[in-house]
Amino acid sequence: MKSDTAFDQQPKAHLNTLPATINDALIDDDRRERLWERWVTWRSARSTNTVRAVLFDISVFAGWARKNGHRPLPARPESVSLYLEEEASKGLAVATIERRASSISTLHRLAEERSPCDDELVSWRLSGIRRANGKSQRQAHPLRIKGDVEDIEHSSPNGLSLLSILAFLDDEIAGASKTTNVAERTRICRHAMRDAALFCVAYDAGLRASELVRVLNDHVTTAPGGGGELFLPLSKTDAEGEGSFRYLSERTLKRLSSWLGAAGIKEGPVFVGIKRSGMLNKSAIAPDTVGRIFKKRVEQYFRSRKDNPFLPLTPEEINIVKSISGHSGRIGVCQDAFAAGEDIGGIMRDFDWKSSRMPIRYARKLSARSGAASRLHKKTQ
C-alpha cells in the first residue's frame, strides 16, 4: 500500500486557514464566523501534526468535490462514499483512507453539521475497502537492544540492533581519532557521539521523534543507585503539560555525558544540529531529522559489514533502511519489554500509552521465538 507522500512532504505552515472552498460552501456569514471560532478553539486543543493532517485531508476532499461537482459542506454520504472509493483505487493505505473519513467527520462537527460518515453507506464503503485491501498497517522497523533474539537476557546480539549500531559508532570515533585534520576529526566525533546518545535516549525512554528534539540538558538527572531519569514536560498524550518521567540506563547516561562534554552543552537543547565544519547550531534538530539520522546510520552499519562498502545493499537491507524511522527505538523497546515478560500495564505506564492498542500492535510482529508462548514452553520442557 502507498504511503501518503503528499501529506508527508507538505509544509507545516498555513495551519491558521481553512480551504477557501469550505468557506465558500457556507453562504451565511454568521456560520462562517462560527466555523472559524470553533476551528481556532479545536486547533488549540490538538497537536500540530493532528491539525496538519486534518487540514490536509480537508483540502484534498474539498479539491475533489470542486473538480467533480460535489458539495464539500455539508457533504452527502453518496459523495463521501464515492470519494473514498476513488482514494482507495490510488493504492493508499487503509489507515490513510480511514483518516480521510475521520477528517471529513471533524469538519462537519466543526461546522455543526451531521457527519456524512455516520451514514451506513459510508460505513459499508469503509468495510469494503478494509476487506479488499486488508487492515494491516506498515510499521517502522524495530530497533531492539540485541536484535531479533530468542532470549533477550542470555542471547548474544543478532544482526541489526541498538548494541550493534553503538559498536559501529564507536568504531567510527576510533577511526576519526587517527585523522590528522582536527576539524574533520571534531566533526566526525561529534556526529557519532550525538547520534549514539540519540539512539540510546530514543530506546530507553521510548520517545517519539517530536519528544526527542525537545529534550533539554536540565531534563536529565542521575540517581544514586545507578541510572537516571528524563523529565518530559510535554508529550503526545500529555497535551496539558502535566509532565512525566522516563528511566535512563547507565549506558545511556554515559553516552549523554560523553556527547554533552564533547559539545560543551551546559544548557538548552541536547540534540542540536551540527554544521559541516563541526560547529554546533544553537537550535535542536527537527523531528524529521531524527528519522533521517536513523536511516543514514543503519545504512552505514550495513555497508560497514561488507568486504567492499561500495557494494549495493541486499533487498532485505534496503527494505529495513526504508522502514527505519524516528519511531524505531520506541517500537524496539516495546517489543523488548514484551519479550522480557513485562505486563501490558507497566509498558503502557512507562512509555506513555493511554490504551493498549498500539503496544499490542507493535508486539504483534515480535518474533514468535521471543514471545509468551516461547517462554512458557521453555519452562515446561
mmCIF file of C-alpha atoms in Angstrom:
data_model
loop_
_atom_site.group_PDB
_atom_site.id
_atom_site.type_symbol
_atom_site.label_atom_id
_atom_site.label_comp_id
_atom_site.label_asym_id
_atom_site.label_seq_id
_atom_site.Cartn_x
_atom_site.Cartn_y
_atom_site.Cartn_z
ATOM 1 C CA MET A 1 0.000 0.000 0.000
ATOM 2 C CA LYS A 2 1.173 3.517 -0.776
ATOM 3 C CA SER A 3 2.069 5.967 1.955
ATOM 4 C CA ASP A 4 0.523 9.413 1.870
ATOM 5 C CA THR A 5 3.609 11.076 0.387
ATOM 6 C CA ALA A 6 1.810 14.316 -0.448
ATOM 7 C CA PHE A 7 0.951 14.756 3.226
ATOM 8 C CA ASP A 8 4.459 13.777 4.328
ATOM 9 C CA GLN A 9 6.016 16.426 2.079
ATOM 10 C CA GLN A 10 3.662 19.315 2.768
ATOM 11 C CA PRO A 11 4.937 22.256 4.828
ATOM 12 C CA LYS A 12 3.764 22.615 8.401
ATOM 13 C CA ALA A 13 2.901 26.265 7.892
ATOM 14 C CA HIS A 14 -0.511 27.711 6.994
ATOM 15 C CA LEU A 15 -2.310 25.937 9.839
ATOM 16 C CA ASN A 16 -4.348 29.059 10.564
ATOM 17 C CA THR A 17 -6.604 28.937 7.500
ATOM 18 C CA LEU A 18 -9.323 26.678 6.187
ATOM 19 C CA PRO A 19 -9.595 25.939 2.444
ATOM 20 C CA ALA A 20 -11.472 28.677 0.576
ATOM 21 C CA THR A 21 -13.778 26.024 -0.897
ATOM 22 C CA ILE A 22 -15.021 25.205 2.611
ATOM 23 C CA ASN A 23 -15.776 28.818 3.483
ATOM 24 C CA ASP A 24 -17.440 29.361 0.106
ATOM 25 C CA ALA A 25 -19.759 26.434 0.802
ATOM 26 C CA LEU A 26 -21.180 28.331 3.789
ATOM 27 C CA ILE A 27 -23.286 31.115 2.320
ATOM 28 C CA ASP A 28 -24.229 32.582 5.691
ATOM 29 C CA ASP A 29 -21.548 34.935 7.090
ATOM 30 C CA ASP A 30 -22.633 34.115 10.636
ATOM 31 C CA ARG A 31 -21.994 30.408 10.033
ATOM 32 C CA ARG A 32 -18.580 31.179 8.563
ATOM 33 C CA GLU A 33 -17.703 33.143 11.676
ATOM 34 C CA ARG A 34 -18.922 30.346 13.951
ATOM 35 C CA LEU A 35 -16.914 27.787 11.972
ATOM 36 C CA TRP A 36 -13.823 29.946 12.293
ATOM 37 C CA GLU A 37 -14.264 30.330 16.059
ATOM 38 C CA ARG A 38 -14.806 26.603 16.521
ATOM 39 C CA TRP A 39 -11.831 25.810 14.253
ATOM 40 C CA VAL A 40 -9.495 28.062 16.266
ATOM 41 C CA THR A 41 -10.688 26.567 19.567
ATOM 42 C CA TRP A 42 -10.407 22.986 18.299
ATOM 43 C CA ARG A 43 -6.958 23.691 16.843
ATOM 44 C CA SER A 44 -5.657 24.959 20.195
ATOM 45 C CA ALA A 45 -6.602 21.632 21.810
ATOM 46 C CA ARG A 46 -4.815 19.439 19.262
ATOM 47 C CA SER A 47 -1.204 18.742 18.361
ATOM 48 C CA THR A 48 0.373 20.404 15.330
ATOM 49 C CA ASN A 49 0.571 17.086 13.481
ATOM 50 C CA THR A 50 -3.128 16.381 14.074
ATOM 51 C CA VAL A 51 -4.136 19.833 12.830
ATOM 52 C CA ARG A 52 -1.823 19.439 9.851
ATOM 53 C CA ALA A 53 -3.315 16.049 8.947
ATOM 54 C CA VAL A 54 -6.935 17.188 9.242
ATOM 55 C CA LEU A 55 -6.288 20.369 7.275
ATOM 56 C CA PHE A 56 -4.552 18.416 4.521
ATOM 57 C CA ASP A 57 -7.366 15.857 4.305
ATOM 58 C CA ILE A 58 -9.999 18.590 4.199
ATOM 59 C CA SER A 59 -8.114 20.336 1.400
ATOM 60 C CA VAL A 60 -7.872 17.125 -0.637
ATOM 61 C CA PHE A 61 -11.577 16.396 -0.195
ATOM 62 C CA ALA A 62 -12.570 19.987 -0.997
ATOM 63 C CA GLY A 63 -10.470 19.888 -4.163
ATOM 64 C CA TRP A 64 -12.026 16.602 -5.229
ATOM 65 C CA ALA A 65 -15.530 17.932 -4.561
ATOM 66 C CA ARG A 66 -14.908 21.110 -6.588
ATOM 67 C CA LYS A 67 -13.472 19.126 -9.511
ATOM 68 C CA ASN A 68 -16.333 16.618 -9.596
ATOM 69 C CA GLY A 69 -19.250 18.930 -8.893
ATOM 70 C CA HIS A 70 -19.994 17.818 -5.333
ATOM 71 C CA ARG A 71 -20.714 19.964 -2.308
ATOM 72 C CA PRO A 72 -17.966 19.590 0.362
ATOM 73 C CA LEU A 73 -20.023 21.022 3.221
ATOM 74 C CA PRO A 74 -22.443 19.662 4.085
ATOM 75 C CA ALA A 75 -21.375 16.659 2.054
ATOM 76 C CA ARG A 76 -23.771 13.891 1.054
ATOM 77 C CA PRO A 77 -22.982 10.303 2.109
ATOM 78 C CA GLU A 78 -23.047 9.306 -1.573
ATOM 79 C CA SER A 79 -20.329 11.875 -2.321
ATOM 80 C CA VAL A 80 -18.090 10.757 0.521
ATOM 81 C CA SER A 81 -18.550 7.090 -0.397
ATOM 82 C CA LEU A 82 -17.509 7.803 -3.981
ATOM 83 C CA TYR A 83 -14.570 9.916 -2.821
ATOM 84 C CA LEU A 84 -13.245 7.197 -0.502
ATOM 85 C CA GLU A 85 -13.594 4.603 -3.257
ATOM 86 C CA GLU A 86 -11.522 6.778 -5.612
ATOM 87 C CA GLU A 87 -8.876 7.340 -2.919
ATOM 88 C CA ALA A 88 -8.652 3.597 -2.304
ATOM 89 C CA SER A 89 -8.225 2.988 -6.035
ATOM 90 C CA LYS A 90 -4.995 5.018 -5.864
ATOM 91 C CA GLY A 91 -3.476 2.338 -3.649
ATOM 92 C CA LEU A 92 -3.457 4.389 -0.449
ATOM 93 C CA ALA A 93 -3.176 2.514 2.834
ATOM 94 C CA VAL A 94 -6.397 1.633 4.638
ATOM 95 C CA ALA A 95 -5.273 3.759 7.588
ATOM 96 C CA THR A 96 -4.983 6.771 5.281
ATOM 97 C CA ILE A 97 -8.492 6.195 3.899
ATOM 98 C CA GLU A 98 -9.840 5.954 7.440
ATOM 99 C CA ARG A 99 -8.035 9.172 8.361
ATOM 100 C CA ARG A 100 -9.623 10.881 5.351
ATOM 101 C CA ALA A 101 -13.085 9.874 6.602
ATOM 102 C CA SER A 102 -12.286 10.945 10.157
ATOM 103 C CA SER A 103 -11.159 14.378 8.953
ATOM 104 C CA ILE A 104 -14.378 14.831 6.985
ATOM 105 C CA SER A 105 -16.307 13.997 10.166
ATOM 106 C CA THR A 106 -14.258 16.533 12.108
ATOM 107 C CA LEU A 107 -15.026 19.220 9.528
ATOM 108 C CA HIS A 108 -18.754 18.595 9.794
ATOM 109 C CA ARG A 109 -18.687 18.658 13.602
ATOM 110 C CA LEU A 110 -16.864 21.973 13.484
ATOM 111 C CA ALA A 111 -19.461 23.317 11.063
ATOM 112 C CA GLU A 112 -22.283 21.959 13.270
ATOM 113 C CA GLU A 113 -23.447 19.661 10.521
ATOM 114 C CA ARG A 114 -24.359 15.979 10.678
ATOM 115 C CA SER A 115 -21.386 13.924 9.552
ATOM 116 C CA PRO A 116 -21.996 12.008 6.312
ATOM 117 C CA CYS A 117 -19.624 9.371 7.669
ATOM 118 C CA ASP A 118 -22.296 8.400 10.226
ATOM 119 C CA ASP A 119 -24.402 7.103 7.360
ATOM 120 C CA GLU A 120 -24.352 3.349 6.820
ATOM 121 C CA LEU A 121 -23.398 3.850 3.172
ATOM 122 C CA VAL A 122 -20.014 5.284 4.188
ATOM 123 C CA SER A 123 -19.554 2.591 6.844
ATOM 124 C CA TRP A 124 -20.212 -0.088 4.253
ATOM 125 C CA ARG A 125 -17.762 1.559 1.871
ATOM 126 C CA LEU A 126 -15.017 1.571 4.530
ATOM 127 C CA SER A 127 -15.739 -2.057 5.407
ATOM 128 C CA GLY A 128 -15.450 -2.982 1.742
ATOM 129 C CA ILE A 129 -12.132 -1.172 1.442
ATOM 130 C CA ARG A 130 -10.787 -2.971 4.513
ATOM 131 C CA ARG A 131 -11.996 -6.306 3.165
ATOM 132 C CA ALA A 132 -10.425 -5.724 -0.235
ATOM 133 C CA ASN A 133 -7.119 -4.271 0.915
ATOM 134 C CA GLY A 134 -6.563 -5.618 4.405
ATOM 135 C CA LYS A 135 -6.253 -3.693 7.644
ATOM 136 C CA SER A 136 -2.556 -4.253 8.261
ATOM 137 C CA GLN A 137 -0.520 -1.053 8.510
ATOM 138 C CA ARG A 138 3.096 -0.594 7.556
ATOM 139 C CA GLN A 139 5.140 -0.498 10.741
ATOM 140 C CA ALA A 140 8.533 1.057 11.273
ATOM 141 C CA HIS A 141 11.327 -1.477 11.693
ATOM 142 C CA PRO A 142 12.022 -2.021 15.409
ATOM 143 C CA LEU A 143 15.450 -1.251 16.798
ATOM 144 C CA ARG A 144 15.772 -3.769 19.636
ATOM 145 C CA ILE A 145 18.609 -3.858 22.146
ATOM 146 C CA LYS A 146 20.020 -7.165 20.841
ATOM 147 C CA GLY A 147 18.059 -7.528 17.631
ATOM 148 C CA ASP A 148 15.792 -10.472 16.836
ATOM 149 C CA VAL A 149 16.990 -12.844 19.565
ATOM 150 C CA GLU A 150 15.384 -15.840 21.201
ATOM 151 C CA ASP A 151 16.299 -14.909 24.781
ATOM 152 C CA ILE A 152 16.666 -11.195 25.451
ATOM 153 C CA GLU A 153 18.603 -11.817 28.654
ATOM 154 C CA HIS A 154 21.087 -14.504 27.631
ATOM 155 C CA SER A 155 21.305 -14.429 23.822
ATOM 156 C CA SER A 156 24.127 -12.595 22.077
ATOM 157 C CA PRO A 157 23.240 -9.654 19.770
ATOM 158 C CA ASN A 158 21.945 -10.812 16.402
ATOM 159 C CA GLY A 159 22.178 -8.666 13.268
ATOM 160 C CA LEU A 160 20.873 -5.112 13.408
ATOM 161 C CA SER A 161 20.406 -3.983 16.985
ATOM 162 C CA LEU A 162 20.950 -0.990 19.223
ATOM 163 C CA LEU A 163 24.166 -2.546 20.533
ATOM 164 C CA SER A 164 25.493 -3.189 17.015
ATOM 165 C CA ILE A 165 24.767 0.408 15.982
ATOM 166 C CA LEU A 166 26.581 1.702 19.073
ATOM 167 C CA ALA A 167 29.574 -0.525 18.320
ATOM 168 C CA PHE A 168 29.636 0.794 14.745
ATOM 169 C CA LEU A 169 29.580 4.408 16.008
ATOM 170 C CA ASP A 170 32.390 3.635 18.471
ATOM 171 C CA ASP A 171 34.451 2.284 15.587
ATOM 172 C CA GLU A 172 33.784 5.495 13.671
ATOM 173 C CA ILE A 173 35.046 7.559 16.612
ATOM 174 C CA ALA A 174 38.127 5.353 16.946
ATOM 175 C CA GLY A 175 38.857 5.721 13.251
ATOM 176 C CA ALA A 176 38.463 9.502 13.430
ATOM 177 C CA SER A 177 40.995 9.724 16.234
ATOM 178 C CA LYS A 178 43.675 8.725 13.703
ATOM 179 C CA THR A 179 42.772 11.632 11.412
ATOM 180 C CA THR A 180 45.329 14.446 11.471
ATOM 181 C CA ASN A 181 42.815 17.039 10.292
ATOM 182 C CA VAL A 182 41.496 18.464 13.577
ATOM 183 C CA ALA A 183 38.336 19.958 12.073
ATOM 184 C CA GLU A 184 37.444 16.696 10.329
ATOM 185 C CA ARG A 185 38.145 14.677 13.468
ATOM 186 C CA THR A 186 35.941 17.000 15.521
ATOM 187 C CA ARG A 187 33.111 16.821 13.008
ATOM 188 C CA ILE A 188 33.114 13.010 12.763
ATOM 189 C CA CYS A 189 33.375 12.515 16.525
ATOM 190 C CA ARG A 190 30.620 14.993 17.318
ATOM 191 C CA HIS A 191 28.251 13.429 14.812
ATOM 192 C CA ALA A 192 28.926 9.918 16.086
ATOM 193 C CA MET A 193 28.654 10.860 19.769
ATOM 194 C CA ARG A 194 25.442 12.808 19.265
ATOM 195 C CA ASP A 195 23.864 10.048 17.203
ATOM 196 C CA ALA A 196 24.848 7.386 19.748
ATOM 197 C CA ALA A 197 23.192 9.403 22.529
ATOM 198 C CA LEU A 198 20.162 9.965 20.288
ATOM 199 C CA PHE A 199 19.724 6.236 19.647
ATOM 200 C CA CYS A 200 20.114 5.434 23.357
ATOM 201 C CA VAL A 201 17.626 8.016 24.626
ATOM 202 C CA ALA A 202 15.109 7.084 21.927
ATOM 203 C CA TYR A 203 15.287 3.444 23.013
ATOM 204 C CA ASP A 204 15.481 3.793 26.803
ATOM 205 C CA ALA A 205 12.713 6.349 27.135
ATOM 206 C CA GLY A 206 10.662 5.057 24.208
ATOM 207 C CA LEU A 207 10.430 8.561 22.801
ATOM 208 C CA ARG A 208 8.719 9.765 19.669
ATOM 209 C CA ALA A 209 10.799 11.951 17.341
ATOM 210 C CA SER A 210 8.848 15.051 18.371
ATOM 211 C CA GLU A 211 9.703 14.339 22.017
ATOM 212 C CA LEU A 212 13.382 13.600 21.370
ATOM 213 C CA VAL A 213 14.056 17.020 19.883
ATOM 214 C CA ARG A 214 12.542 18.754 22.927
ATOM 215 C CA VAL A 215 14.932 17.140 25.427
ATOM 216 C CA LEU A 216 16.844 19.823 27.347
ATOM 217 C CA ASN A 217 20.033 19.486 29.354
ATOM 218 C CA ASP A 218 18.306 20.105 32.688
ATOM 219 C CA HIS A 219 15.671 17.440 31.946
ATOM 220 C CA VAL A 220 18.236 14.705 32.669
ATOM 221 C CA THR A 221 19.058 13.686 36.254
ATOM 222 C CA THR A 222 21.112 10.846 37.696
ATOM 223 C CA ALA A 223 20.065 8.571 40.547
ATOM 224 C CA PRO A 224 22.364 7.476 43.438
ATOM 225 C CA GLY A 225 21.687 3.775 42.834
ATOM 226 C CA GLY A 226 22.539 3.885 39.138
ATOM 227 C CA GLY A 227 20.705 5.001 36.068
ATOM 228 C CA GLY A 228 18.724 8.181 35.921
ATOM 229 C CA GLU A 229 15.552 9.911 34.821
ATOM 230 C CA LEU A 230 14.406 12.039 31.931
ATOM 231 C CA PHE A 231 11.667 14.568 32.589
ATOM 232 C CA LEU A 232 9.239 15.155 29.723
ATOM 233 C CA PRO A 233 7.299 18.381 30.248
ATOM 234 C CA LEU A 234 5.055 17.592 27.283
ATOM 235 C CA SER A 235 4.243 14.565 25.144
ATOM 236 C CA LYS A 236 1.722 13.493 22.530
ATOM 237 C CA THR A 237 -0.652 12.072 25.140
ATOM 238 C CA ASP A 238 0.057 14.799 27.693
ATOM 239 C CA ALA A 239 -1.196 17.818 25.788
ATOM 240 C CA GLU A 240 -2.000 19.669 29.023
ATOM 241 C CA GLY A 241 1.646 19.558 30.078
ATOM 242 C CA GLU A 242 1.490 17.721 33.402
ATOM 243 C CA GLY A 243 4.842 16.138 32.619
ATOM 244 C CA SER A 244 6.162 12.601 33.056
ATOM 245 C CA PHE A 245 9.404 10.788 33.846
ATOM 246 C CA ARG A 246 11.244 8.098 31.869
ATOM 247 C CA TYR A 247 14.027 5.799 33.017
ATOM 248 C CA LEU A 248 17.523 6.126 31.551
ATOM 249 C CA SER A 249 20.093 3.345 31.867
ATOM 250 C CA GLU A 250 23.712 3.866 32.911
ATOM 251 C CA ARG A 251 24.703 3.066 29.327
ATOM 252 C CA THR A 252 22.604 5.955 28.079
ATOM 253 C CA LEU A 253 23.798 8.354 30.770
ATOM 254 C CA LYS A 254 27.400 7.658 29.771
ATOM 255 C CA ARG A 255 26.590 8.320 26.122
ATOM 256 C CA LEU A 256 24.831 11.545 27.031
ATOM 257 C CA SER A 257 27.696 12.656 29.267
ATOM 258 C CA SER A 258 30.254 11.989 26.527
ATOM 259 C CA TRP A 259 28.245 13.917 23.952
ATOM 260 C CA LEU A 260 27.432 16.892 26.161
ATOM 261 C CA GLY A 261 31.033 17.118 27.340
ATOM 262 C CA ALA A 262 32.480 16.969 23.839
ATOM 263 C CA ALA A 263 29.936 19.507 22.573
ATOM 264 C CA GLY A 264 30.252 21.801 25.576
ATOM 265 C CA ILE A 265 26.478 21.847 26.038
ATOM 266 C CA LYS A 266 25.579 23.014 29.537
ATOM 267 C CA GLU A 267 22.037 24.229 28.913
ATOM 268 C CA GLY A 268 19.347 24.211 26.280
ATOM 269 C CA PRO A 269 18.576 21.505 23.698
ATOM 270 C CA VAL A 270 20.580 18.299 23.945
ATOM 271 C CA PHE A 271 20.257 17.169 20.346
ATOM 272 C CA VAL A 272 21.369 20.144 18.284
ATOM 273 C CA GLY A 273 22.335 20.338 14.648
ATOM 274 C CA ILE A 274 25.969 20.062 13.571
ATOM 275 C CA LYS A 275 27.385 22.071 10.688
ATOM 276 C CA ARG A 276 29.769 20.627 8.113
ATOM 277 C CA SER A 277 32.578 22.434 9.879
ATOM 278 C CA GLY A 278 31.764 20.555 13.081
ATOM 279 C CA MET A 279 30.426 23.689 14.767
ATOM 280 C CA LEU A 280 27.137 23.351 16.602
ATOM 281 C CA ASN A 281 23.823 25.014 15.921
ATOM 282 C CA LYS A 282 22.056 26.595 18.862
ATOM 283 C CA SER A 283 18.703 25.089 17.954
ATOM 284 C CA ALA A 284 17.556 21.493 18.227
ATOM 285 C CA ILE A 285 17.290 19.248 15.200
ATOM 286 C CA ALA A 286 13.844 18.947 13.588
ATOM 287 C CA PRO A 287 11.663 15.864 14.272
ATOM 288 C CA ASP A 288 12.009 14.745 10.629
ATOM 289 C CA THR A 289 15.798 14.848 11.028
ATOM 290 C CA VAL A 290 15.658 12.100 13.661
ATOM 291 C CA GLY A 291 14.325 9.608 11.125
ATOM 292 C CA ARG A 292 16.906 10.666 8.545
ATOM 293 C CA ILE A 293 19.737 10.190 11.052
ATOM 294 C CA PHE A 294 18.472 6.731 11.976
ATOM 295 C CA LYS A 295 18.148 5.687 8.321
ATOM 296 C CA LYS A 296 21.607 7.017 7.461
ATOM 297 C CA ARG A 297 23.277 5.241 10.377
ATOM 298 C CA VAL A 298 21.545 1.924 9.711
ATOM 299 C CA GLU A 299 22.597 2.076 6.058
ATOM 300 C CA GLN A 300 26.170 2.881 7.076
ATOM 301 C CA TYR A 301 26.123 -0.024 9.527
ATOM 302 C CA PHE A 302 25.057 -2.448 6.793
ATOM 303 C CA ARG A 303 27.812 -1.154 4.494
ATOM 304 C CA SER A 304 30.423 -1.443 7.254
ATOM 305 C CA ARG A 305 29.776 -5.190 7.439
ATOM 306 C CA LYS A 306 30.622 -5.751 3.766
ATOM 307 C CA ASP A 307 34.081 -6.568 2.484
ATOM 308 C CA ASN A 308 33.529 -3.788 -0.035
ATOM 309 C CA PRO A 309 31.396 -0.912 1.378
ATOM 310 C CA PHE A 310 30.605 0.225 -2.164
ATOM 311 C CA LEU A 311 28.686 -2.976 -2.924
ATOM 312 C CA PRO A 312 24.917 -2.441 -3.151
ATOM 313 C CA LEU A 313 22.717 -3.337 -0.222
ATOM 314 C CA THR A 314 20.720 -6.538 -0.401
ATOM 315 C CA PRO A 315 16.950 -6.267 -0.996
ATOM 316 C CA GLU A 316 16.370 -7.151 2.673
ATOM 317 C CA GLU A 317 18.749 -4.424 3.841
ATOM 318 C CA ILE A 318 17.127 -1.889 1.525
ATOM 319 C CA ASN A 319 13.692 -2.711 2.950
ATOM 320 C CA ILE A 320 14.969 -2.334 6.504
ATOM 321 C CA VAL A 321 16.556 1.048 5.772
ATOM 322 C CA LYS A 322 13.332 2.239 4.159
ATOM 323 C CA SER A 323 11.278 1.165 7.171
ATOM 324 C CA ILE A 324 13.579 2.662 9.826
ATOM 325 C CA SER A 325 12.053 5.798 11.320
ATOM 326 C CA GLY A 326 12.173 8.058 14.342
ATOM 327 C CA HIS A 327 9.783 5.577 15.999
ATOM 328 C CA SER A 328 12.129 2.585 15.634
ATOM 329 C CA GLY A 329 13.561 2.918 19.132
ATOM 330 C CA ARG A 330 10.097 3.238 20.675
ATOM 331 C CA ILE A 331 8.870 0.125 18.865
ATOM 332 C CA GLY A 332 12.063 -1.744 19.747
ATOM 333 C CA VAL A 333 11.878 -1.104 23.489
ATOM 334 C CA CYS A 334 8.175 -2.019 23.445
ATOM 335 C CA GLN A 335 8.951 -5.368 21.814
ATOM 336 C CA ASP A 336 11.840 -5.985 24.204
ATOM 337 C CA ALA A 337 9.599 -5.255 27.193
ATOM 338 C CA PHE A 338 7.115 -7.863 25.973
ATOM 339 C CA ALA A 339 9.968 -10.298 25.258
ATOM 340 C CA ALA A 340 11.226 -9.786 28.818
ATOM 341 C CA GLY A 341 7.812 -10.784 30.165
ATOM 342 C CA GLU A 342 6.660 -7.336 31.311
ATOM 343 C CA ASP A 343 2.916 -6.817 31.658
ATOM 344 C CA ILE A 344 0.934 -4.520 29.395
ATOM 345 C CA GLY A 345 0.033 -2.192 32.264
ATOM 346 C CA GLY A 346 3.662 -1.465 33.093
ATOM 347 C CA ILE A 347 4.552 -0.978 29.436
ATOM 348 C CA MET A 348 1.693 1.490 28.958
ATOM 349 C CA ARG A 349 2.661 3.418 32.096
ATOM 350 C CA ASP A 350 6.400 3.632 31.479
ATOM 351 C CA PHE A 351 6.187 4.508 27.785
ATOM 352 C CA ASP A 352 3.151 6.764 27.882
ATOM 353 C CA TRP A 353 0.351 4.902 26.144
ATOM 354 C CA LYS A 354 -3.236 5.660 27.133
ATOM 355 C CA SER A 355 -4.581 2.458 25.589
ATOM 356 C CA SER A 356 -3.178 -0.999 24.851
ATOM 357 C CA ARG A 357 -3.908 -0.801 21.115
ATOM 358 C CA MET A 358 -0.536 0.495 19.897
ATOM 359 C CA PRO A 359 1.816 -1.547 22.132
ATOM 360 C CA ILE A 360 -0.095 -4.700 21.265
ATOM 361 C CA ARG A 361 0.136 -3.810 17.568
ATOM 362 C CA TYR A 362 3.893 -3.330 17.919
ATOM 363 C CA ALA A 363 4.216 -6.654 19.742
ATOM 364 C CA ARG A 364 2.194 -8.445 17.055
ATOM 365 C CA LYS A 365 5.274 -8.611 14.830
ATOM 366 C CA LEU A 366 7.548 -9.714 17.654
ATOM 367 C CA SER A 367 9.327 -12.921 16.727
ATOM 368 C CA ALA A 368 7.464 -15.976 17.971
ATOM 369 C CA ARG A 369 10.774 -17.126 19.475
ATOM 370 C CA SER A 370 10.677 -14.164 21.861
ATOM 371 C CA GLY A 371 7.031 -14.222 22.868
ATOM 372 C CA ALA A 372 4.974 -15.559 25.755
ATOM 373 C CA ALA A 373 4.403 -18.969 24.149
ATOM 374 C CA SER A 374 8.153 -19.459 23.714
ATOM 375 C CA ARG A 375 8.863 -18.551 27.356
ATOM 376 C CA LEU A 376 6.088 -20.851 28.555
ATOM 377 C CA HIS A 377 7.322 -23.913 26.645
ATOM 378 C CA LYS A 378 10.896 -23.392 27.797
ATOM 379 C CA LYS A 379 9.688 -23.557 31.388
ATOM 380 C CA THR A 380 7.634 -26.701 30.853
ATOM 381 C CA GLN A 381 10.060 -28.810 28.819
#
